[in-house]
Every structure is written in C-alpha cells, then in structure tokens.
Amino acid sequence: MCNGDGSGLILGIESSCDETAAAVVRSGREVLSNVVASQMALHANYGGVVPELASREHLRNIVPVVHAAMAQAAAHQPGLTFADLDAIAVTEGPGLAGALLVGITYAKALALGLGKPLLAVNHLEGHIHAVLMESAQREDAPMPLPLLALVVSGGHTHLYLADEHPTAGWHYRNVGRTVDDAAGEAFDKVAKLLGLGYPGGPWIDALASHGNPRAIEFHFAQIKPRAPRPGIVNKKAPVLPSAGPTFDFSFSGIKTAVLRYIQAHCMSAAIEARRTSLAKKPNAKAADALPLCDAQTLDLIASFQHAVVGNLIRQTFAAVEEFAARNIVISGGVAANSELRRRFAEEAARRNLPIAFPSFALSTDNAAMIAAAAWPKFLAGNFAAEGLVATPQLKLG
Ligand code: KG4
Ligand code: ZN
C-alpha cells in the first residue's frame, strides 16, 4: 500500500477558513513538517474573516506553503521529493466554499500530476486527530474508547462520540452542536463589543485573569432535544448507543446579555476610547488593553469566560455520562483557552477520566491534523472520488 520503503508519507493541505496550511506526516504520527500561513492580520482590519479576501490569499499562498512544507520535510528526510509521497490529503469541508476550492483544486491537480491517491478529510475530524496524533506520539497505549470529543472553534461547537473499527476506520456520532453561534464566535463578538482586537479569544483569555469571574451571573437557555437526523448507515462501523438526549449549545444569548450589560452600565464611551487607542498601536496585544480596562470591564470579561467554559463543561460531562465515554478529547481554537484547560482537567481528574488537549500549535487550524486524519482512510483504501468538490456544510457523524 505504501511505497517500497513503507514510508507512509502523506502531504496534508488545509484551506477551509483563514489559514493556508500544508504538512507532511508519516504514518499518521510523525510530523516531518507543518507550515501555516495565517491571514489573521489581514482579516483583523475587518473584525472577522472576509470570504473573498480569504480565497484570494489562499491562491497567493498555496504554492509557497506546500513548497515550504516539502522543504521542511526534506530537512528531516534528506532527498525527500513529491515522488516519495504516498498520498495527498485535503480538507473537503466544512468551511468557506471559495477557500476550500483553492486547496481542493490544488490537491486534485497535484495528485493527478504525481499519479498519487487523493484523500478527502472532514475538517472537524482533523481537529480530533490532532489530539489523537499527539497522544500516540506520547504514549504507546491506545486511548480507551469510545471517546467523547468536543470540537470548539470559531466556526464550530460540536460533541462527537467516536469509536474505531479495526477495518472500517473511525466512526463518529454527533451528539451535540450549537444551535446558533459557535463558542469561538461568541469570544470574537464579545471582544469586538468591548473594543478589543481580533480574534477575540486570546484577548479575553489574557484579560479574564484580572477580573472577578463571579461578579456577573450569566444564564444559558435550555435547548430542546432535536429530532434524530437521517444519516448514512455504515454497516461495518461499531454500533454506538442509540438516540437519547442531545447535548446542544447556544451562545448567541450570552453575547446579547453582554451587550445589554454594556448599555445598562453606560460603558460605550469608554469602549470607543479603548478601540481608538488600540487602533493607533501597531500589533496591539491584550497587554496593551489591560491599562485601558477598568475593574467593571475586567469583571465582565472574566464572568463571560467563566460562564462559557462552565456551559461547555456541563454539556460535555453530561454527554460523557450518558454515553459512558471512557476518554475525553478537546480540540479547536478555543481549546487554547487557559481557564477551559484548567477547569476541564480538574473536572476530568475528579471523575478519574483521561482527558487530552492539543498542543497550542495544533489547537488552531493546521494541515498536520488533516494528514493525520487521512492515515486511517489510507490504510482502509478509502480514497476520494475523482469528482471531489468543496462541501461547505459537510457534516461529521
Ligand atoms: O480552530 P480555529 O483556528 O478556526 C476555526 O476553525 O474556527 O479557531 C479560531 C477560534 C477563534 O474564534 C478564536 O477567538 C478562538 O478560536 N481562540 C480562543 C483562544 N485562542 C483562539 N478562544 C478562547 N481562548 C483562547 N485562548
Ligand atoms: Zn478549525
């Protein structure tokens, strides 16, 4: 299945949102290169990702990023060229249509030109495999299954029950998702409301430690269980527990509650002054915002973060109990949050459950996770069809 030397080299390509990324990973485990060209600075000017600009930047970056990933991999394995790759893996979705198209078109052309197989990867599956790959690098013992994965980023807040079948590969069941905003989106929108920079998560994370997390109490709506979604049944996949309560999230209410608090406490003038002051500083960071925030603002930030993390913990551990998950995996950009990591780790320890987070480098979008998720598909011979297209609303499980 692999090349004669059994190298198992996969080139992963990721372009679903605002990061153009390429990586070479051996056997889903050993990262030979991991290159990410972030467009964050470009989109920061607009306070969010502008889809057309993202596509244009991907087009500009894709060739140099892939070449840089190949060069970095060759530094690990001298003489390595495109001819040594066993397969090309690319993000199929979910994501921005125009952004996905750049990676998919490039990957298809490369696979065709090299005569290599193409593997299509769900971006959310990639986030889960970032953690599985790093865990495999650390320990020899495989993770106890089934695992409960929380994928929490700027575009997604999903809970998956995941299991692995010896020949059919990984199987996922979506047991919870946000019914409106993603958690990362709430961080970004609240940071914007408070005159902080983009993306908002790291700003709020850094400033929250200076406020009182119990100063303001935020409440979350109880989400009604949804009807089961008809899906494709994989007969070879292991049978997971059947439909029960769902563990959905809603984060648009807390954003509105923060806005109301700002209005009720006449904070708008101070926010505008902070926004103007930070706009004048090139590459402004949270440390620049700290002297511009009064105690009330810091309490609001700390209370917001405390409430969001508390909600993620409640839903995740309720799902863990319901499905008797034996292991927890947290991934996606918001998994970089320090309070989230601390409180999830404490709660897991209290319940004597193993929990794993990605390294900070693999929390946010990257292509090593795409190459890692592609490895079991490669072993199962689960290659992409010739007509592979971008699927912006692609579901997992
Ligand atoms: O996974 P990612 O890079 O891209 C998406 O697939 O969305 O996640 C980006 C999101 C942004 O919303 C950002 O604000 C959030 O992750 N984020 C954080 C932190 N670092 C990044 N949220 C909270 N705390 C952080 N430290
Ligand atoms: Zn992501």
CSV table of C-alpha atoms and ligand atoms in Angstrom, one decimal:
chain,number,residue,atom,x,y,z
A,1,MET,CA,0.0,0.0,0.0
A,2,CYS,CA,2.8,2.4,0.9
A,3,ASN,CA,5.9,3.0,-1.2
A,4,GLY,CA,8.5,0.2,-1.3
A,5,ASP,CA,10.2,1.6,1.8
A,6,GLY,CA,6.9,1.5,3.7
A,7,SER,CA,7.2,5.2,4.4
A,8,GLY,CA,3.5,6.1,4.7
A,9,LEU,CA,4.1,9.7,3.8
A,10,ILE,CA,1.0,11.9,3.4
A,11,LEU,CA,1.0,15.6,2.4
A,12,GLY,CA,-1.9,17.3,4.1
A,13,ILE,CA,-3.5,20.5,2.7
A,14,GLU,CA,-5.9,22.7,4.6
A,15,SER,CA,-7.6,25.9,3.4
A,16,SER,CA,-11.1,25.9,4.9
A,17,CYS,CA,-11.0,29.3,6.6
A,18,ASP,CA,-8.3,31.9,7.0
A,19,GLU,CA,-5.2,29.7,7.3
A,20,THR,CA,-3.3,28.2,4.3
A,21,ALA,CA,-1.5,25.2,5.6
A,22,ALA,CA,0.5,22.2,4.4
A,23,ALA,CA,2.2,19.4,6.3
A,24,VAL,CA,4.0,16.1,5.7
A,25,VAL,CA,3.2,13.4,8.3
A,26,ARG,CA,4.5,9.9,8.4
A,27,SER,CA,2.1,7.1,9.2
A,28,GLY,CA,-0.4,9.5,10.9
A,29,ARG,CA,2.1,10.0,13.7
A,30,GLU,CA,5.4,11.6,12.9
A,31,VAL,CA,5.2,15.3,11.8
A,32,LEU,CA,8.0,16.0,9.3
A,33,SER,CA,6.8,19.5,8.5
A,34,ASN,CA,3.9,21.7,9.5
A,35,VAL,CA,3.6,25.1,7.7
A,36,VAL,CA,0.8,27.6,8.4
A,37,ALA,CA,0.3,30.9,6.6
A,38,SER,CA,-2.1,32.9,8.7
A,39,GLN,CA,-4.3,35.6,7.3
A,40,MET,CA,-5.2,36.9,10.7
A,41,ALA,CA,-3.6,40.3,10.3
A,42,LEU,CA,-5.5,40.9,7.0
A,43,HIS,CA,-8.9,40.0,8.5
A,44,ALA,CA,-8.3,41.8,11.8
A,45,ASN,CA,-8.8,45.0,9.9
A,46,TYR,CA,-12.4,43.9,9.3
A,47,GLY,CA,-13.1,42.3,12.7
A,48,GLY,CA,-13.8,38.9,11.0
A,49,VAL,CA,-13.0,36.7,8.1
A,50,VAL,CA,-13.9,38.2,4.7
A,51,PRO,CA,-14.5,35.2,2.4
A,52,GLU,CA,-13.4,36.8,-0.9
A,53,LEU,CA,-10.2,38.1,0.6
A,54,ALA,CA,-9.6,34.6,2.2
A,55,SER,CA,-9.9,32.9,-1.2
A,56,ARG,CA,-7.5,35.4,-2.8
A,57,GLU,CA,-4.9,34.9,-0.1
A,58,HIS,CA,-5.2,31.1,-0.3
A,59,LEU,CA,-4.5,31.4,-4.0
A,60,ARG,CA,-1.5,33.6,-3.3
A,61,ASN,CA,-0.2,31.3,-0.5
A,62,ILE,CA,-0.9,27.7,-1.6
A,63,VAL,CA,2.1,27.1,-3.8
A,64,PRO,CA,4.7,28.6,-1.5
A,65,VAL,CA,3.2,27.0,1.6
A,66,VAL,CA,3.2,23.5,0.0
A,67,HIS,CA,6.8,24.0,-1.2
A,68,ALA,CA,7.8,25.2,2.3
A,69,ALA,CA,6.3,22.1,3.8
A,70,MET,CA,8.1,19.8,1.3
A,71,ALA,CA,11.4,21.7,2.0
A,72,GLN,CA,10.9,21.4,5.8
A,73,ALA,CA,10.2,17.7,5.4
A,74,ALA,CA,13.3,17.2,3.3
A,75,ALA,CA,15.3,18.7,6.2
A,76,HIS,CA,14.1,15.7,8.3
A,77,GLN,CA,14.5,13.1,5.5
A,78,PRO,CA,17.2,14.3,3.1
A,79,GLY,CA,16.3,13.8,-0.6
A,80,LEU,CA,12.6,13.7,0.0
A,81,THR,CA,10.6,14.9,-3.0
A,82,PHE,CA,7.0,14.8,-4.2
A,83,ALA,CA,7.7,11.4,-5.7
A,84,ASP,CA,8.2,9.9,-2.3
A,85,LEU,CA,4.7,10.8,-1.1
A,86,ASP,CA,2.1,8.0,-0.7
A,87,ALA,CA,-0.9,10.2,-0.9
A,88,ILE,CA,-2.3,13.8,-0.9
A,89,ALA,CA,-4.9,14.6,1.7
A,90,VAL,CA,-7.1,17.7,1.6
A,91,THR,CA,-9.9,19.3,3.6
A,92,GLU,CA,-13.2,18.7,1.9
A,93,GLY,CA,-15.3,20.8,4.3
A,94,PRO,CA,-16.9,22.3,6.3
A,95,GLY,CA,-15.7,25.8,5.6
A,96,LEU,CA,-15.8,28.7,3.2
A,97,ALA,CA,-16.6,27.5,-0.3
A,98,GLY,CA,-14.1,29.7,-2.1
A,99,ALA,CA,-11.4,28.9,0.4
A,100,LEU,CA,-11.9,25.2,0.3
A,101,LEU,CA,-11.9,25.2,-3.5
A,102,VAL,CA,-8.3,26.6,-3.6
A,103,GLY,CA,-7.0,23.7,-1.5
A,104,ILE,CA,-9.1,21.0,-3.2
A,105,THR,CA,-8.3,22.2,-6.8
A,106,TYR,CA,-4.6,22.3,-6.0
A,107,ALA,CA,-4.6,18.9,-4.2
A,108,LYS,CA,-6.5,17.3,-7.1
A,109,ALA,CA,-4.1,18.7,-9.7
A,110,LEU,CA,-1.1,17.6,-7.6
A,111,ALA,CA,-2.4,14.1,-7.1
A,112,LEU,CA,-3.3,13.8,-10.8
A,113,GLY,CA,0.1,15.1,-11.9
A,114,LEU,CA,2.0,12.8,-9.5
A,115,GLY,CA,-0.2,9.8,-10.0
A,116,LYS,CA,-0.9,9.6,-6.2
A,117,PRO,CA,-4.1,8.8,-4.5
A,118,LEU,CA,-6.2,11.6,-3.0
A,119,LEU,CA,-7.9,11.5,0.4
A,120,ALA,CA,-10.7,13.8,1.5
A,121,VAL,CA,-10.8,14.8,5.2
A,122,ASN,CA,-13.5,16.5,7.2
A,123,HIS,CA,-12.0,19.5,9.0
A,124,LEU,CA,-13.7,18.6,12.3
A,125,GLU,CA,-12.3,15.1,12.1
A,126,GLY,CA,-8.9,16.7,11.6
A,127,HIS,CA,-9.2,18.7,14.8
A,128,ILE,CA,-10.0,15.4,16.7
A,129,HIS,CA,-7.0,13.7,15.1
A,130,ALA,CA,-4.6,16.5,16.1
A,131,VAL,CA,-5.1,15.3,19.6
A,132,LEU,CA,-5.1,11.5,18.8
A,133,MET,CA,-1.8,12.0,16.9
A,134,GLU,CA,-0.1,13.8,19.7
A,135,SER,CA,-1.4,11.3,22.2
A,136,ALA,CA,0.0,8.5,20.0
A,137,GLN,CA,3.3,10.3,19.9
A,138,ARG,CA,3.4,10.5,23.8
A,139,GLU,CA,2.2,7.0,24.8
A,140,ASP,CA,2.1,3.6,23.3
A,141,ALA,CA,-1.1,2.5,24.9
A,142,PRO,CA,-4.1,3.3,22.7
A,143,MET,CA,-6.8,5.6,24.0
A,144,PRO,CA,-9.7,3.8,25.7
A,145,LEU,CA,-12.8,4.0,23.5
A,146,PRO,CA,-15.4,5.3,22.9
A,147,LEU,CA,-14.2,8.8,23.3
A,148,LEU,CA,-16.2,12.0,23.6
A,149,ALA,CA,-14.7,14.8,21.6
A,150,LEU,CA,-15.6,18.5,22.0
A,151,VAL,CA,-14.5,20.4,18.9
A,152,VAL,CA,-14.8,24.1,19.9
A,153,SER,CA,-13.6,26.8,17.5
A,154,GLY,CA,-14.6,30.0,15.7
A,155,GLY,CA,-16.9,28.1,13.4
A,156,HIS,CA,-17.9,25.0,15.4
A,157,THR,CA,-19.0,23.8,18.7
A,158,HIS,CA,-19.7,20.1,18.4
A,159,LEU,CA,-19.7,17.0,20.6
A,160,TYR,CA,-18.9,13.7,18.9
A,161,LEU,CA,-18.9,10.2,20.3
A,162,ALA,CA,-16.1,8.4,18.4
A,163,ASP,CA,-15.0,4.8,18.1
A,164,GLU,CA,-12.6,2.9,15.9
A,165,HIS,CA,-13.3,-0.2,13.9
A,166,PRO,CA,-10.4,-2.4,13.0
A,167,THR,CA,-11.1,-2.4,9.3
A,168,ALA,CA,-13.7,0.3,8.7
A,169,GLY,CA,-11.8,3.0,10.5
A,170,TRP,CA,-13.2,5.8,12.7
A,171,HIS,CA,-16.9,6.2,13.2
A,172,TYR,CA,-18.5,9.4,14.7
A,173,ARG,CA,-21.8,10.2,16.1
A,174,ASN,CA,-22.8,13.9,16.6
A,175,VAL,CA,-24.4,14.1,20.0
A,176,GLY,CA,-24.4,17.9,20.4
A,177,ARG,CA,-23.9,21.0,18.4
A,178,THR,CA,-24.5,24.8,18.7
A,179,VAL,CA,-27.9,25.9,17.5
A,180,ASP,CA,-26.6,29.4,16.8
A,181,ASP,CA,-23.2,30.9,17.3
A,182,ALA,CA,-20.0,28.8,17.9
A,183,ALA,CA,-18.2,29.4,21.2
A,184,GLY,CA,-15.2,31.0,19.5
A,185,GLU,CA,-17.6,33.3,17.6
A,186,ALA,CA,-19.0,34.4,21.0
A,187,PHE,CA,-15.5,35.2,22.2
A,188,ASP,CA,-14.8,37.1,19.0
A,189,LYS,CA,-18.1,39.1,19.1
A,190,VAL,CA,-17.8,40.0,22.8
A,191,ALA,CA,-14.2,41.1,22.3
A,192,LYS,CA,-15.5,43.3,19.4
A,193,LEU,CA,-18.3,44.7,21.6
A,194,LEU,CA,-15.7,45.6,24.2
A,195,GLY,CA,-13.3,47.4,21.7
A,196,LEU,CA,-10.7,44.6,21.9
A,197,GLY,CA,-8.8,43.1,18.9
A,198,TYR,CA,-9.5,40.1,16.6
A,199,PRO,CA,-9.6,37.2,17.0
A,200,GLY,CA,-11.1,37.9,20.4
A,201,GLY,CA,-10.4,34.6,22.2
A,202,PRO,CA,-6.8,35.3,23.1
A,203,TRP,CA,-7.6,38.8,24.3
A,204,ILE,CA,-10.4,37.7,26.6
A,205,ASP,CA,-8.3,34.8,27.8
A,206,ALA,CA,-5.5,37.1,28.8
A,207,LEU,CA,-7.7,39.8,30.4
A,208,ALA,CA,-10.1,37.4,32.2
A,209,SER,CA,-7.4,36.5,34.8
A,210,HIS,CA,-7.5,40.2,36.0
A,211,GLY,CA,-11.3,40.2,36.8
A,212,ASN,CA,-13.7,38.5,39.1
A,213,PRO,CA,-15.4,35.5,37.3
A,214,ARG,CA,-18.3,35.6,39.8
A,215,ALA,CA,-19.1,39.3,39.5
A,216,ILE,CA,-21.9,38.8,36.9
A,217,GLU,CA,-24.1,35.7,36.6
A,218,PHE,CA,-25.0,34.7,33.0
A,219,HIS,CA,-27.6,32.1,32.3
A,220,PHE,CA,-27.9,29.7,29.3
A,221,ALA,CA,-31.1,28.7,27.6
A,222,GLN,CA,-32.2,25.1,28.0
A,223,ILE,CA,-32.1,23.6,24.4
A,224,LYS,CA,-34.9,21.3,23.4
A,225,PRO,CA,-33.9,17.9,22.2
A,226,ARG,CA,-33.9,17.8,18.4
A,227,ALA,CA,-35.4,15.1,16.2
A,228,PRO,CA,-32.8,12.5,15.0
A,229,ARG,CA,-31.1,13.4,11.7
A,230,PRO,CA,-31.4,10.7,9.0
A,231,GLY,CA,-27.9,9.7,8.0
A,232,ILE,CA,-25.9,7.2,6.1
A,233,VAL,CA,-25.6,3.9,8.0
A,234,ASN,CA,-22.2,2.4,7.9
A,235,LYS,CA,-22.9,-1.3,8.5
A,236,LYS,CA,-19.2,-2.1,9.2
A,237,ALA,CA,-18.9,0.5,11.8
A,238,PRO,CA,-19.3,-0.3,15.5
A,239,VAL,CA,-22.8,0.2,17.0
A,240,LEU,CA,-22.8,3.1,19.3
A,241,PRO,CA,-25.6,3.7,21.9
A,242,SER,CA,-28.9,4.7,20.2
A,243,ALA,CA,-30.5,8.1,20.2
A,244,GLY,CA,-31.0,9.7,23.6
A,245,PRO,CA,-31.0,13.3,24.8
A,246,THR,CA,-28.9,15.7,22.8
A,247,PHE,CA,-26.3,18.0,24.3
A,248,ASP,CA,-26.7,21.1,22.2
A,249,PHE,CA,-25.3,24.6,22.9
A,250,SER,CA,-26.4,28.1,22.4
A,251,PHE,CA,-24.1,31.1,22.6
A,252,SER,CA,-26.0,33.9,21.0
A,253,GLY,CA,-27.9,34.7,24.2
A,254,ILE,CA,-24.8,35.5,26.2
A,255,LYS,CA,-23.5,37.8,23.6
A,256,THR,CA,-26.8,39.8,23.8
A,257,ALA,CA,-26.6,39.7,27.6
A,258,VAL,CA,-23.1,41.3,27.4
A,259,LEU,CA,-24.4,44.0,25.1
A,260,ARG,CA,-27.3,44.7,27.4
A,261,TYR,CA,-24.9,44.9,30.4
A,262,ILE,CA,-22.7,47.4,28.4
A,263,GLN,CA,-25.8,49.6,27.6
A,264,ALA,CA,-27.3,49.4,31.1
A,265,HIS,CA,-23.9,50.4,32.7
A,266,CYS,CA,-23.2,53.2,30.2
A,267,MET,CA,-19.8,51.6,29.1
A,268,SER,CA,-20.0,52.7,25.5
A,269,ALA,CA,-17.8,55.8,25.7
A,270,ALA,CA,-15.0,54.0,27.5
A,271,ILE,CA,-15.2,51.2,24.9
A,272,GLU,CA,-14.9,53.6,22.0
A,273,ALA,CA,-11.9,55.3,23.7
A,274,ARG,CA,-10.3,51.9,24.1
A,275,ARG,CA,-11.0,50.9,20.5
A,276,THR,CA,-9.5,54.2,19.2
A,277,SER,CA,-6.4,53.9,21.4
A,278,LEU,CA,-5.7,50.3,20.4
A,279,ALA,CA,-6.3,51.1,16.7
A,280,LYS,CA,-3.3,53.6,16.9
A,281,LYS,CA,-1.0,50.8,18.2
A,282,PRO,CA,0.6,48.6,15.5
A,283,ASN,CA,0.3,44.9,16.5
A,284,ALA,CA,-1.6,45.8,19.7
A,285,LYS,CA,-1.9,42.9,22.2
A,286,ALA,CA,-4.0,42.1,25.3
A,287,ALA,CA,-1.2,43.6,27.5
A,288,ASP,CA,-1.8,47.0,25.7
A,289,ALA,CA,-5.6,46.7,26.5
A,290,LEU,CA,-5.1,46.0,30.2
A,291,PRO,CA,-4.4,49.5,31.4
A,292,LEU,CA,-7.4,50.6,29.2
A,293,CYS,CA,-9.8,48.4,31.1
A,294,ASP,CA,-11.4,49.4,34.4
A,295,ALA,CA,-12.4,46.8,37.1
A,296,GLN,CA,-16.0,46.6,35.8
A,297,THR,CA,-14.8,45.7,32.3
A,298,LEU,CA,-12.4,43.1,33.6
A,299,ASP,CA,-15.1,41.6,35.8
A,300,LEU,CA,-17.4,41.5,32.7
A,301,ILE,CA,-14.7,39.7,30.7
A,302,ALA,CA,-13.9,37.2,33.5
A,303,SER,CA,-17.6,36.5,34.1
A,304,PHE,CA,-18.3,36.0,30.4
A,305,GLN,CA,-15.4,33.5,30.0
A,306,HIS,CA,-16.3,31.7,33.2
A,307,ALA,CA,-19.9,31.2,32.0
A,308,VAL,CA,-19.0,30.0,28.6
A,309,VAL,CA,-16.4,27.5,30.0
A,310,GLY,CA,-18.9,26.4,32.6
A,311,ASN,CA,-21.5,25.7,29.9
A,312,LEU,CA,-19.1,23.7,27.8
A,313,ILE,CA,-18.1,21.7,30.8
A,314,ARG,CA,-21.7,20.9,31.8
A,315,GLN,CA,-22.8,19.7,28.4
A,316,THR,CA,-19.6,17.7,27.7
A,317,PHE,CA,-19.6,15.9,31.0
A,318,ALA,CA,-23.4,15.2,30.8
A,319,ALA,CA,-22.7,13.6,27.4
A,320,VAL,CA,-19.7,11.7,28.8
A,321,GLU,CA,-22.1,10.2,31.5
A,322,GLU,CA,-24.9,9.5,29.1
A,323,PHE,CA,-22.7,7.6,26.6
A,324,ALA,CA,-20.3,6.1,29.1
A,325,ALA,CA,-17.4,7.6,27.2
A,326,ARG,CA,-14.0,6.4,28.5
A,327,ASN,CA,-11.9,9.3,27.4
A,328,ILE,CA,-12.3,13.0,26.6
A,329,VAL,CA,-10.7,14.9,23.7
A,330,ILE,CA,-10.9,18.7,23.5
A,331,SER,CA,-9.8,20.4,20.2
A,332,GLY,CA,-10.3,23.5,18.1
A,333,GLY,CA,-9.1,27.1,18.6
A,334,VAL,CA,-11.0,27.7,21.8
A,335,ALA,CA,-9.1,24.6,23.3
A,336,ALA,CA,-6.2,27.1,23.7
A,337,ASN,CA,-8.2,28.9,26.4
A,338,SER,CA,-6.4,28.6,29.8
A,339,GLU,CA,-9.4,28.6,32.0
A,340,LEU,CA,-11.1,26.0,29.8
A,341,ARG,CA,-8.0,23.7,30.0
A,342,ARG,CA,-7.7,24.1,33.8
A,343,ARG,CA,-11.3,23.5,34.6
A,344,PHE,CA,-11.8,20.6,32.2
A,345,ALA,CA,-8.7,19.0,33.5
A,346,GLU,CA,-9.9,19.4,37.1
A,347,GLU,CA,-13.4,18.0,36.4
A,348,ALA,CA,-11.9,15.0,34.5
A,349,ALA,CA,-9.5,14.3,37.4
A,350,ARG,CA,-12.4,14.4,39.8
A,351,ARG,CA,-14.2,11.8,37.7
A,352,ASN,CA,-10.9,9.8,37.2
A,353,LEU,CA,-11.3,10.1,33.4
A,354,PRO,CA,-8.4,10.6,31.0
A,355,ILE,CA,-8.6,13.9,29.0
A,356,ALA,CA,-6.4,15.2,26.2
A,357,PHE,CA,-5.8,18.6,24.6
A,358,PRO,CA,-3.8,19.5,21.5
A,359,SER,CA,-0.6,21.4,21.9
A,360,PHE,CA,-1.1,25.1,21.3
A,361,ALA,CA,0.4,24.8,17.8
A,362,LEU,CA,-2.2,22.2,16.8
A,363,SER,CA,-5.2,23.8,18.6
A,364,THR,CA,-5.8,26.2,15.7
A,365,ASP,CA,-6.1,25.2,12.0
A,366,ASN,CA,-3.2,23.3,10.5
A,367,ALA,CA,-2.6,20.6,7.9
A,368,ALA,CA,-0.8,18.1,10.2
A,369,MET,CA,-4.2,17.2,11.6
A,370,ILE,CA,-5.5,16.7,8.1
A,371,ALA,CA,-2.7,14.3,7.2
A,372,ALA,CA,-3.1,12.5,10.5
A,373,ALA,CA,-6.9,12.0,10.0
A,374,ALA,CA,-6.2,10.8,6.4
A,375,TRP,CA,-3.9,8.0,7.6
A,376,PRO,CA,-6.7,5.5,8.7
A,377,LYS,CA,-8.5,6.3,5.5
A,378,PHE,CA,-5.4,5.5,3.5
A,379,LEU,CA,-5.0,2.2,5.4
A,380,ALA,CA,-8.6,1.4,4.7
A,381,GLY,CA,-8.3,2.3,1.0
A,382,ASN,CA,-10.9,4.9,1.5
A,383,PHE,CA,-9.8,7.3,-1.3
A,384,ALA,CA,-11.6,10.4,-2.6
A,385,ALA,CA,-13.7,10.2,-5.8
A,386,GLU,CA,-12.4,11.9,-8.9
A,387,GLY,CA,-15.3,14.3,-8.7
A,388,LEU,CA,-14.4,15.6,-5.2
A,389,VAL,CA,-16.0,19.0,-4.6
A,390,ALA,CA,-15.8,21.5,-1.8
A,391,THR,CA,-18.6,20.9,0.7
A,392,PRO,CA,-19.1,24.0,2.9
A,393,GLN,CA,-21.7,22.3,5.1
A,394,LEU,CA,-20.1,18.9,5.4
A,395,LYS,CA,-21.3,17.0,8.4
A,396,LEU,CA,-19.4,14.6,10.6
A,397,GLY,CA,-21.4,11.7,12.1
B,1,KG4,O1,-9.9,26.3,15.1
B,1,KG4,P1,-9.7,27.7,14.7
B,1,KG4,O2,-8.3,28.2,14.4
B,1,KG4,O3,-10.5,28.1,13.4
B,1,KG4,C1,-11.8,27.7,13.2
B,1,KG4,O4,-12.0,26.5,12.7
B,1,KG4,O5,-12.7,28.5,13.6
B,1,KG4,O6,-10.4,28.6,15.9
B,1,KG4,C2,-10.4,30.0,15.9
B,1,KG4,C3,-11.2,30.5,17.1
B,1,KG4,C4,-11.4,32.0,17.2
B,1,KG4,O7,-12.8,32.2,17.5
B,1,KG4,C5,-10.6,32.4,18.4
B,1,KG4,O8,-11.1,33.6,19.0
B,1,KG4,C6,-10.6,31.2,19.3
B,1,KG4,O9,-10.5,30.1,18.4
B,1,KG4,N1,-9.5,31.2,20.2
B,1,KG4,C7,-9.7,31.3,21.5
B,1,KG4,C8,-8.4,31.3,22.1
B,1,KG4,N2,-7.4,31.2,21.1
B,1,KG4,C9,-8.2,31.1,19.9
B,1,KG4,N3,-10.8,31.3,22.3
B,1,KG4,C10,-10.6,31.4,23.6
B,1,KG4,N4,-9.4,31.5,24.2
B,1,KG4,C11,-8.3,31.4,23.5
B,1,KG4,N5,-7.1,31.4,24.1
B,2,ZN,ZN,-10.8,24.7,12.7
